[in-house]
Every structure is written in C-alpha cells, then in structure tokens.
Amino acid sequence: MFGFLSSRQLLFVTNRRRTQLGLLQKNAFFIIQSFTSVGCLSESEFENEPERNHFTVSYLVKSCGLSSKSALLASNKVHFQNPDRPDSVLSLLKENGFDNTQITKIIRSRPTLLLADPENTLLPKIQFFRSIGVSGSDLPRILTISPDLLRRSLTNHLIPCYDFLKSVLLENEKVITTMKRSQRAFLCDVTNVMAPNVALLRELGAPQSAISLLVTHSPSMAFITHAKFVKAVQEVKELGFDPSKALFVQAIQAVLKLKKPMWESKFEIFRRWGWSEADTLLAFKKHPICMLLSEEKITKAMEFLVSKLGFSSKSIAKNPVVLNLSLEKRIIPRCSVVQILLAKDLVKNDLSLATFLLPTEKYFLEKFVIRFQDNVPQLLSVYQNKMELLDVEIQSEKALGKVIPTRHGLSGEQLPLQQKQWRIGHELLPTEKRFLEKFVIRFQDDVPQLLSVYQNKMDLSDVQFQSEEVGETELL
C-alpha cells in the first residue's frame, strides 16, 4: 500500500494548515470577493424557499458563482447558516490552483463538498495526487471533471487504486496518463472489476506491453464487467487471434466498443469499396483498430488512395493501418514526394503503400527527401506543403498529372484498370515514353483517336464507340 503520509507527517500537515486557515478565515471576505457574482436572487425566487435556505442560496450565488437556478437546486443538497467551513473550502481550492470557473463547476456538481473538512478530508487527497506526480495544472482540471475523487476515502480507496494500477502498469507515468484519460480508474472498485480482467489476460499469456496499452489508452475497456470481458475474449480467440500478441488485446478493445449494428455497418462501408467479408476480416486481423475508424475517415482515405492514386482497394486491406494515418499530415505529403520521385525515375516503380507511408518520419526524410535533394531541390518544400506539386519542374516526364483516373469512366462505372493490383509508380506515374508505349500506341488500332485525346487535340466525348461494351473492355 502507498504510504506517503505517516501519522507524524499527517499531524504536521494538519497543524500547519490549521494555522494558515486561521489567518485566511480572518481575511475570507477579501478572498471570496474575487468571485464575480452572476446575479442576485429576486424576491419572487425566495417566496417559496424555506427561510433556512436563504443564506445557503445567497452564498452559493455570491461566493461560488452559481446561477440563481443552480443555487436553488444545490440548496436541496446542502444547508448551512455559517460561512466559516465553506469559506475554508473555497480558500483551500484557490490556494491549490483552482480558478473561479473550476470552483463554480465543482460546487455546482457536488455542493456538499462545501461542508467537507478542508484540513483532514480534502487537503490529504490533494497532497496525495501531487505526491504521485499529477502536475499543478492537471490536478484542478482532473478534479473539476471528477470531483467525486475528493469524496473517495484516501486510505480505503485512492491509495489501493494507485497501488494496483502501479502493479499493472509498472511505471508511475503510465498511472498518471491513465488517470488523465479516464478518472474512472480511480473511482471504480479495481479489486472486483479490473483485477479479474487483467488476471484473465495474464492467464492467457498476453504480454505486459499489451496489457499496459489497454489500461493506459482504453481504461474504460479494462473496467468493463468481467462477464462481458470474458465474452469478448472468447470471440477474439474464435477469430484466430493469438493471445501472446499485442493484436489480441487490440481486438478485444474493438469487439467491446462495437455493438453488433455498428460492426455490421463497418463491413458494409468496406463492402462498398470492393472488400469481401474475407478482406474485411483480414484487415481486422492485421489492424483491429481499423474497425473503430469513423466512416468519414475511411471514406476520405479510400477516395484519395483508390480513386485518385489508383491503388487497388484490396491492397489496402493488406495494409489497413494506412487508414489510420492522417490524410493531411502524412498520406498526402508523402504521396506528393513519391509522385515526383517516380516521375523522375529516381525510385523503383513498384513501391507499395507500406514502403513509404508506414516508416518513421526520420526514415522517410532520409530515404525519400534528403537523399534526392540534389536531384529535386524543391522536394522538401513540397513535403512541407510549401510548394504545389505542379510547380515542380518535371523535365521529360510529362505524364505527371495527365493520367486518366482509374475509377469512374464515362458511365461512372469502375474502369478495367482496377482489375489489377495497381501501384502508384507502375501505372499512374510512368515516364512519358513508358506511358505512351503502354497506354496509347498499344491500343491505337482499337481506339485511333487515343493519341489526340492524350494530346488534348480531341475531346473525350468526340471519340466514337462502336458498342456499349467498349467502355468495359477497351477504354483506358
């Protein structure tokens, strides 16, 4: 058990605070006046209010910043005729970095805290949170969100919670991170709720790093009832996940968060992009978090990678982690750089998504930017979004920007280019010579006007099609 306060230390703190509070109470008027009253009660608002509540309501409005309506509601939970105890509580909060807005929120939510013993009840808890590493700026924010932390027993609840979380996460910093993400970690009964779930994961052989990840990043999942947790674990095992791998815990997280209708909805979203059920399950097994992404995020990534760049949607199922990347901060900047390098034949034309989207920032800069600075001086500016891609001079590779999209032809139907595993450099950004040979000259007999269309000498709508099927078999 965490024993940061010995009886001797607690006695010292108590005596010291009583002396300080004695001085503060003499000047309570000046401290309380720092609050801006949001308005006084009208006579009509007092008409039906019991006389014993008049002082309480007035205090809540003038000293705590509550609205008249909130004060009336709060007075049903707390009553006092003497301001000494509430003044001491407010003074203690302000001394420990709480601003007026935060104090108002706390009192509005938990007005009974005004009658708590500031010396023996509130102060030791604040000191405890500070002692485990909660910063001065974080503590008021955390306690404002979850004021019930100040009502939990220090000895019987808060310290045991900390001790248990420390035994699971091993590092104090991770305990603080967990607390910031979800104050529930210090509010729930960890012995009866979280402990059985952690024990089950350990029994199945889940690595410590995976357990820490679950508790730190999704504490609400770790605090799910044991029966639901067991059911989720069983489902994940049946899907073929290995408990000894970190993906096992990520899959549990996804299964617990997604209810059946939402799960089916995600399958439908991917189905619209050409994924079979097997493709979606493959993606889930490779990167379970992909099932937790919003429809908007999935659609934007697919539209860019599939519709604009021409990647096969099924190739993304094999690298689903790319869907989780930021489109604006990672995917577009890196694709812009690779487009230039491919157009200049500086890199191989069979690059896969994982080759340039998944590496670290340092690796990408070294391998794809700095390495080619002499060849393309503007490369870093393009990557940093300081220069448009079209402003980069591509001397002989004029195919850049002239590639017909592989999706949505004349009829809006998917074009036959999509039937292959297309890569950004292989079909979308070849050199001028390669593009002409592979996509124009090769089909001159079938579509005589193709060269004129490519050279902008003829509008696509002027091309004569002999049958409706040409759009499916011959048009590129």
Coordinates of C-alpha atoms in Angstrom, one line a residue:
M1 CA 0.0 0.0 0.0
F2 CA 1.2 3.5 -0.8
G3 CA 2.3 5.0 2.4
F4 CA 3.2 8.6 1.5
L5 CA 1.6 10.1 4.7
S6 CA 2.8 8.8 8.0
S7 CA 0.8 9.6 11.2
R8 CA 3.6 12.1 12.1
Q9 CA 3.5 13.8 8.7
L10 CA -0.3 13.9 8.7
L11 CA -0.2 15.6 12.2
F12 CA 2.4 18.1 11.0
V13 CA 0.3 19.0 7.9
T14 CA -2.9 19.2 9.9
N15 CA -1.4 21.6 12.5
R16 CA 0.3 23.7 9.8
R17 CA -2.9 24.0 7.8
R18 CA -5.0 25.0 10.8
T19 CA -2.6 27.9 11.5
Q20 CA -2.8 29.0 7.8
L21 CA -6.6 28.6 7.7
G22 CA -7.0 30.7 10.8
L23 CA -5.3 33.6 9.1
L24 CA -7.2 33.0 5.9
Q25 CA -10.6 33.0 7.7
K26 CA -9.9 36.4 9.1
N27 CA -9.5 37.7 5.5
A28 CA -12.1 35.5 4.0
F29 CA -14.1 38.5 2.8
F30 CA -11.3 39.6 0.5
I31 CA -10.8 36.1 -0.9
I32 CA -14.5 35.4 -1.5
Q33 CA -14.9 38.8 -3.2
S34 CA -12.6 37.6 -6.0
F35 CA -15.6 35.7 -7.4
T36 CA -17.8 37.6 -9.7
S37 CA -21.5 37.2 -8.7
V38 CA -23.6 36.1 -11.7
G39 CA -26.6 37.8 -10.2
C40 CA -28.7 38.2 -7.1
L41 CA -31.9 36.4 -6.3
S42 CA -35.2 38.3 -6.8
E43 CA -37.8 38.3 -4.1
S44 CA -40.0 36.1 -6.2
E45 CA -37.4 33.4 -6.2
F46 CA -37.3 33.4 -2.5
E47 CA -41.1 33.3 -2.0
N48 CA -41.5 29.6 -1.7
E49 CA -37.9 28.9 -0.5
P50 CA -37.7 27.8 3.2
E51 CA -36.1 30.6 5.3
R52 CA -33.3 28.2 6.4
N53 CA -32.1 28.0 2.8
H54 CA -31.9 31.8 2.2
F55 CA -28.4 32.1 3.5
T56 CA -27.2 29.0 1.6
V57 CA -28.7 30.1 -1.8
S58 CA -27.3 33.6 -1.4
Y59 CA -23.8 32.2 -0.5
L60 CA -23.8 29.9 -3.5
V61 CA -24.6 32.8 -5.8
K62 CA -22.4 35.5 -4.4
S63 CA -19.4 33.4 -3.2
C64 CA -19.4 30.4 -5.5
G65 CA -20.6 31.9 -8.8
L66 CA -23.6 29.7 -9.3
S67 CA -26.7 31.0 -11.2
S68 CA -29.9 31.5 -9.3
K69 CA -31.4 28.4 -10.7
S70 CA -28.3 26.2 -9.9
A71 CA -28.1 27.7 -6.4
L72 CA -31.7 26.8 -5.7
L73 CA -31.1 23.2 -6.9
A74 CA -27.9 22.9 -4.9
S75 CA -29.6 24.1 -1.7
N76 CA -31.6 21.0 -1.7
K77 CA -28.4 19.0 -1.1
V78 CA -26.5 21.3 1.3
H79 CA -27.6 23.7 4.1
F80 CA -25.5 26.0 6.3
Q81 CA -26.0 29.2 8.2
N82 CA -22.4 29.9 9.0
P83 CA -19.8 30.7 6.2
D84 CA -16.7 29.5 8.1
R85 CA -16.5 26.0 6.7
P86 CA -17.5 26.9 3.1
D87 CA -15.0 29.8 3.2
S88 CA -12.2 27.5 4.3
V89 CA -13.0 25.0 1.5
L90 CA -13.0 27.8 -1.2
S91 CA -9.8 29.2 0.2
L92 CA -8.1 25.7 0.1
L93 CA -9.2 25.2 -3.6
K94 CA -7.9 28.6 -4.7
E95 CA -4.7 28.1 -2.9
N96 CA -4.2 24.9 -4.8
G97 CA -4.6 26.4 -8.3
F98 CA -8.3 26.2 -8.9
D99 CA -9.7 29.2 -10.7
N100 CA -13.2 30.6 -10.2
T101 CA -14.7 28.8 -13.2
Q102 CA -13.4 25.4 -11.9
I103 CA -14.6 26.1 -8.4
T104 CA -18.1 27.0 -9.7
K105 CA -18.3 23.8 -11.7
I106 CA -17.2 21.7 -8.7
I107 CA -19.7 23.3 -6.3
R108 CA -22.5 23.1 -8.8
S109 CA -21.8 19.4 -9.3
R110 CA -21.0 18.5 -5.7
P111 CA -22.3 21.2 -3.4
T112 CA -21.8 19.0 -0.3
L113 CA -18.0 19.5 -0.7
L114 CA -18.5 22.9 0.9
L115 CA -19.1 21.1 4.2
A116 CA -16.1 18.8 3.9
D117 CA -13.3 19.1 6.4
P118 CA -10.7 21.0 4.4
E119 CA -7.9 20.1 6.8
N120 CA -8.5 16.4 7.3
T121 CA -10.5 15.3 4.3
L122 CA -9.7 17.5 1.2
L123 CA -6.1 18.5 1.8
P124 CA -4.6 15.0 2.3
K125 CA -6.2 13.9 -1.0
I126 CA -4.8 16.9 -2.9
Q127 CA -1.4 16.2 -1.4
F128 CA -1.7 12.6 -2.4
F129 CA -2.3 13.3 -6.1
R130 CA 0.5 15.8 -6.1
S131 CA 2.8 13.3 -4.5
I132 CA 2.2 10.7 -7.2
G133 CA 3.1 13.2 -9.9
V134 CA -0.1 14.9 -11.0
S135 CA 1.1 18.4 -12.1
G136 CA -0.2 21.6 -10.7
S137 CA -2.1 22.5 -13.9
D138 CA -3.6 19.0 -14.4
L139 CA -4.9 18.4 -10.9
P140 CA -7.5 21.2 -10.9
R141 CA -8.7 20.1 -14.4
I142 CA -8.9 16.4 -13.3
L143 CA -10.8 17.2 -10.1
T144 CA -13.1 19.6 -11.8
I145 CA -14.1 16.8 -14.3
S146 CA -14.4 14.2 -11.5
P147 CA -15.0 16.0 -8.1
D148 CA -16.0 12.6 -6.7
L149 CA -12.3 11.9 -6.3
L150 CA -12.4 14.3 -3.4
R151 CA -15.2 12.2 -1.8
R152 CA -13.4 8.9 -2.0
S153 CA -11.6 7.5 1.0
L154 CA -7.8 8.1 0.8
T155 CA -6.9 5.1 2.8
N156 CA -9.5 2.6 1.7
H157 CA -9.9 3.6 -2.0
L158 CA -7.5 6.1 -3.6
I159 CA -4.2 4.6 -2.3
P160 CA -5.3 0.9 -3.1
C161 CA -6.3 2.0 -6.6
Y162 CA -2.9 3.6 -7.2
D163 CA -1.1 0.6 -5.8
F164 CA -3.0 -1.8 -8.1
L165 CA -2.5 0.4 -11.2
K166 CA 1.2 0.7 -10.4
S167 CA 1.4 -3.1 -10.1
V168 CA -0.2 -3.5 -13.6
L169 CA 1.5 -0.6 -15.4
L170 CA 4.8 -0.7 -13.6
E171 CA 5.6 2.9 -14.4
N172 CA 4.3 5.9 -12.4
E173 CA 4.0 8.0 -15.6
K174 CA 1.6 5.5 -17.1
V175 CA -0.6 5.6 -14.0
I176 CA -0.9 9.4 -14.4
T177 CA -1.6 9.0 -18.1
T178 CA -4.4 6.6 -17.3
M179 CA -5.8 8.9 -14.8
K180 CA -5.8 11.8 -17.3
R181 CA -7.6 9.7 -19.9
S182 CA -10.2 8.4 -17.6
Q183 CA -10.7 9.4 -13.9
R184 CA -12.8 6.2 -13.7
A185 CA -9.5 4.4 -13.0
F186 CA -9.5 6.0 -9.5
L187 CA -13.3 5.8 -9.0
C188 CA -14.1 2.2 -9.7
D189 CA -13.6 -0.8 -7.5
V190 CA -10.4 -2.1 -9.2
T191 CA -10.2 -5.2 -7.0
N192 CA -13.6 -6.6 -8.1
V193 CA -13.8 -5.1 -11.6
M194 CA -10.4 -4.6 -13.2
A195 CA -8.3 -7.1 -11.4
P196 CA -10.2 -10.2 -12.8
N197 CA -9.9 -8.9 -16.4
V198 CA -6.1 -8.3 -16.0
A199 CA -5.7 -11.7 -14.4
L200 CA -7.5 -13.4 -17.4
L201 CA -5.2 -11.7 -19.9
R202 CA -2.2 -12.8 -17.9
E203 CA -3.5 -16.3 -17.7
L204 CA -3.9 -16.4 -21.5
G205 CA -0.3 -15.2 -22.0
A206 CA -0.9 -11.6 -23.0
P207 CA 2.3 -9.7 -22.9
Q208 CA 2.8 -7.0 -20.3
S209 CA 3.1 -4.3 -23.0
A210 CA -0.3 -5.2 -24.4
I211 CA -2.0 -5.1 -21.0
S212 CA -0.4 -1.7 -20.3
L213 CA -1.6 -0.4 -23.6
L214 CA -5.2 -1.5 -22.9
V215 CA -5.3 0.0 -19.4
T216 CA -3.5 3.2 -20.4
H217 CA -5.2 4.0 -23.7
S218 CA -8.6 2.4 -23.2
P219 CA -9.1 2.2 -19.4
S220 CA -12.9 2.1 -19.8
M221 CA -12.5 -1.2 -21.6
A222 CA -10.3 -2.6 -18.8
F223 CA -13.1 -1.7 -16.3
I224 CA -15.9 -3.5 -18.2
T225 CA -17.7 -6.1 -16.2
H226 CA -15.9 -9.4 -16.1
A227 CA -18.7 -11.3 -17.8
K228 CA -18.6 -9.0 -20.8
F229 CA -14.9 -9.1 -20.9
V230 CA -14.8 -12.9 -20.9
K231 CA -17.3 -13.0 -23.8
A232 CA -15.2 -10.6 -25.8
V233 CA -12.1 -12.6 -25.2
Q234 CA -13.8 -15.7 -26.4
E235 CA -15.0 -14.0 -29.6
V236 CA -11.5 -12.8 -30.3
K237 CA -10.0 -16.2 -29.8
E238 CA -12.5 -17.7 -32.2
L239 CA -11.4 -15.2 -34.8
G240 CA -8.0 -16.7 -34.6
F241 CA -6.1 -14.1 -32.7
D242 CA -3.0 -15.2 -30.7
P243 CA -3.3 -14.2 -27.0
S244 CA 0.5 -13.8 -26.9
K245 CA 0.4 -11.0 -29.5
A246 CA -0.5 -7.3 -28.8
L247 CA -3.1 -7.5 -31.6
F248 CA -5.1 -9.8 -29.3
V249 CA -5.7 -7.0 -26.8
Q250 CA -6.5 -4.5 -29.6
A251 CA -9.1 -6.9 -31.0
I252 CA -10.7 -7.2 -27.6
Q253 CA -10.9 -3.4 -27.4
A254 CA -12.6 -3.3 -30.8
V255 CA -15.1 -6.0 -30.0
L256 CA -16.1 -4.4 -26.7
K257 CA -16.5 -0.9 -28.3
L258 CA -18.5 -2.0 -31.4
K259 CA -22.1 -3.2 -30.9
K260 CA -23.5 -5.6 -33.5
P261 CA -25.2 -2.9 -35.7
M262 CA -22.1 -0.8 -35.8
W263 CA -20.0 -3.9 -36.5
E264 CA -22.2 -4.7 -39.5
S265 CA -22.1 -1.1 -40.6
K266 CA -18.3 -1.2 -40.9
F267 CA -18.5 -4.3 -43.0
E268 CA -20.9 -2.5 -45.3
I269 CA -18.6 0.5 -45.6
F270 CA -15.7 -1.7 -46.7
R271 CA -18.0 -3.7 -49.0
R272 CA -18.8 -0.5 -50.9
W273 CA -15.1 -0.2 -51.6
G274 CA -14.9 -3.7 -53.0
W275 CA -13.9 -5.6 -50.0
S276 CA -15.3 -9.1 -49.4
E277 CA -16.1 -10.3 -45.9
A278 CA -12.8 -12.2 -46.0
D279 CA -11.0 -9.0 -47.0
T280 CA -12.5 -7.1 -44.0
L281 CA -11.7 -9.9 -41.6
L282 CA -8.1 -9.9 -43.0
A283 CA -7.8 -6.2 -42.4
F284 CA -9.3 -6.6 -38.9
K285 CA -6.7 -9.3 -38.1
K286 CA -3.9 -7.1 -39.3
H287 CA -5.0 -3.9 -37.6
P288 CA -8.1 -4.3 -35.4
I289 CA -8.4 -0.6 -34.8
C290 CA -9.4 -0.1 -38.4
M291 CA -12.9 -1.2 -37.4
L292 CA -13.1 1.7 -34.9
L293 CA -12.4 4.4 -37.5
S294 CA -15.3 6.7 -38.5
E295 CA -17.0 6.3 -41.9
E296 CA -15.8 9.8 -42.8
K297 CA -12.1 8.9 -42.1
I298 CA -12.3 5.6 -44.0
T299 CA -14.1 7.3 -47.0
K300 CA -11.6 10.1 -47.3
A301 CA -8.6 7.8 -47.2
M302 CA -10.2 5.4 -49.7
E303 CA -11.2 8.2 -52.1
F304 CA -7.6 9.5 -52.1
L305 CA -5.7 6.3 -52.3
V306 CA -8.1 4.3 -54.5
S307 CA -10.0 6.9 -56.6
K308 CA -7.2 9.5 -57.0
L309 CA -4.0 7.5 -56.8
G310 CA -5.3 4.2 -58.3
F311 CA -4.3 1.8 -55.6
S312 CA -6.4 -1.4 -55.5
S313 CA -8.8 -1.2 -52.6
K314 CA -7.8 -4.8 -51.8
S315 CA -4.2 -3.8 -51.4
I316 CA -5.3 -1.5 -48.6
A317 CA -7.0 -4.5 -46.9
K318 CA -3.5 -6.0 -46.7
N319 CA -2.1 -2.8 -45.2
P320 CA -5.1 -1.4 -43.2
V321 CA -3.0 0.6 -40.9
V322 CA -2.7 3.3 -43.6
L323 CA -6.4 4.1 -43.0
N324 CA -5.5 5.2 -39.5
L325 CA -2.9 7.7 -40.7
S326 CA -3.6 11.4 -41.1
L327 CA -4.6 12.2 -44.7
E328 CA -3.4 15.8 -44.5
K329 CA -0.3 15.4 -42.3
R330 CA 1.1 12.1 -43.6
I331 CA -0.6 10.5 -46.6
I332 CA -0.8 13.5 -49.0
P333 CA 2.7 14.9 -48.2
R334 CA 4.4 11.6 -48.6
C335 CA 2.5 10.6 -51.8
S336 CA 3.4 14.0 -53.3
V337 CA 7.1 13.4 -52.7
V338 CA 6.9 9.8 -54.1
Q339 CA 4.9 11.1 -57.2
I340 CA 7.9 13.4 -58.1
L341 CA 10.5 10.7 -57.5
L342 CA 8.6 8.2 -59.6
A343 CA 8.1 10.7 -62.4
K344 CA 11.8 11.3 -62.5
D345 CA 12.7 7.6 -62.3
L346 CA 14.5 8.1 -59.0
V347 CA 12.9 5.3 -57.2
K348 CA 11.5 1.9 -58.3
N349 CA 8.0 2.0 -59.8
D350 CA 6.7 -1.0 -57.7
L351 CA 6.6 0.8 -54.4
S352 CA 3.9 -0.4 -52.1
L353 CA 1.9 1.7 -49.7
A354 CA 3.7 0.3 -46.7
T355 CA 7.1 1.2 -48.1
F356 CA 6.6 5.0 -47.8
L357 CA 3.6 5.5 -45.6
L358 CA 4.5 3.4 -42.6
P359 CA 8.1 4.3 -41.8
T360 CA 9.0 6.8 -39.2
E361 CA 9.4 10.5 -40.1
K362 CA 13.1 10.3 -39.7
Y363 CA 13.4 7.3 -42.0
F364 CA 11.1 8.8 -44.7
L365 CA 13.0 12.1 -44.7
E366 CA 16.4 10.3 -45.0
K367 CA 15.3 7.8 -47.7
F368 CA 12.9 9.8 -49.8
V369 CA 13.7 13.5 -49.3
I370 CA 17.2 14.3 -48.2
R371 CA 18.6 11.6 -50.4
F372 CA 17.3 13.3 -53.5
Q373 CA 17.7 16.9 -52.6
D374 CA 20.3 17.5 -55.3
N375 CA 18.1 15.9 -58.0
V376 CA 14.9 17.8 -56.9
P377 CA 15.8 20.8 -54.7
Q378 CA 12.1 21.6 -54.2
L379 CA 11.4 18.2 -52.6
L380 CA 11.5 19.4 -49.0
S381 CA 9.2 22.3 -49.8
V382 CA 6.7 20.0 -51.4
Y383 CA 6.8 17.7 -48.4
Q384 CA 6.3 20.6 -46.0
N385 CA 3.4 21.8 -48.1
K386 CA 5.2 25.0 -49.0
M387 CA 5.0 24.3 -52.8
E388 CA 2.4 22.9 -55.0
L389 CA 3.2 19.6 -56.8
L390 CA 2.6 21.2 -60.2
D391 CA 5.1 23.9 -59.5
V392 CA 7.9 21.4 -59.6
E393 CA 9.6 21.2 -62.9
I394 CA 9.4 17.7 -64.4
Q395 CA 11.6 18.0 -67.4
S396 CA 10.9 15.0 -69.6
E397 CA 8.3 13.1 -67.5
K398 CA 5.3 14.9 -68.8
A399 CA 3.0 12.1 -67.8
L400 CA 2.6 13.6 -64.4
G401 CA -0.8 15.0 -64.0
K402 CA -2.1 13.5 -67.3
V403 CA -3.1 10.1 -66.1
I404 CA -6.7 9.2 -66.6
P405 CA -8.2 8.2 -63.2
T406 CA -8.8 4.5 -62.9
R407 CA -12.2 4.9 -61.4
H408 CA -15.4 6.4 -62.8
G409 CA -15.3 6.3 -66.6
L410 CA -17.8 7.8 -69.0
S411 CA -20.7 6.0 -67.4
G412 CA -19.4 6.3 -63.9
E413 CA -18.6 2.6 -63.8
Q414 CA -15.3 1.3 -62.5
L415 CA -12.8 1.0 -65.3
P416 CA -10.9 -2.2 -66.1
L417 CA -7.6 -0.7 -64.8
Q418 CA -9.0 -1.6 -61.4
Q419 CA -8.9 -5.3 -62.1
K420 CA -5.2 -5.4 -61.4
Q421 CA -3.1 -4.6 -58.4
W422 CA -2.1 -1.1 -59.4
R423 CA 0.7 0.8 -57.8
I424 CA 1.3 4.5 -57.8
G425 CA 4.5 4.3 -59.9
H426 CA 3.7 1.4 -62.1
E427 CA 0.6 2.7 -63.9
L428 CA -0.2 6.2 -62.7
L429 CA 3.2 7.9 -62.9
P430 CA 5.4 6.3 -65.6
T431 CA 7.8 8.3 -67.8
E432 CA 6.4 9.9 -70.9
K433 CA 7.9 7.2 -73.1
R434 CA 6.6 4.3 -71.0
F435 CA 3.1 5.7 -70.7
L436 CA 2.8 6.3 -74.5
E437 CA 4.0 2.7 -75.2
K438 CA 1.8 1.0 -72.7
F439 CA -1.4 3.0 -72.8
V440 CA -1.5 4.8 -76.1
I441 CA 0.4 3.2 -79.0
R442 CA -0.5 -0.2 -77.8
F443 CA -4.2 0.5 -78.3
Q444 CA -4.1 2.7 -81.5
D445 CA -5.8 0.1 -83.6
D446 CA -8.6 -0.3 -81.2
V447 CA -9.0 3.5 -80.5
P448 CA -7.4 5.5 -83.3
Q449 CA -8.3 8.8 -81.5
L450 CA -6.4 7.9 -78.4
L451 CA -3.3 9.9 -79.1
S452 CA -5.3 13.0 -80.0
V453 CA -7.2 12.7 -76.7
Y454 CA -4.0 12.4 -74.8
Q455 CA -2.5 15.5 -76.5
N456 CA -5.7 17.4 -75.8
K457 CA -6.5 17.8 -79.5
M458 CA -9.8 16.0 -79.2
D459 CA -12.5 16.0 -76.5
L460 CA -13.2 12.6 -74.9
S461 CA -16.9 12.9 -75.8
D462 CA -16.0 13.1 -79.5
V463 CA -14.5 9.6 -79.5
Q464 CA -16.7 7.1 -81.5
F465 CA -17.5 4.0 -79.6
Q466 CA -18.8 1.0 -81.6
S467 CA -20.6 -0.6 -78.8
E468 CA -21.5 0.0 -75.1
E469 CA -19.1 -2.8 -74.1
V470 CA -16.1 -0.8 -75.3
G471 CA -16.1 1.1 -72.0
E472 CA -15.7 -2.2 -70.2
T473 CA -13.1 -3.8 -72.5
E474 CA -11.1 -1.2 -74.4
L475 CA -11.3 2.3 -72.9
L476 CA -8.4 3.2 -70.5

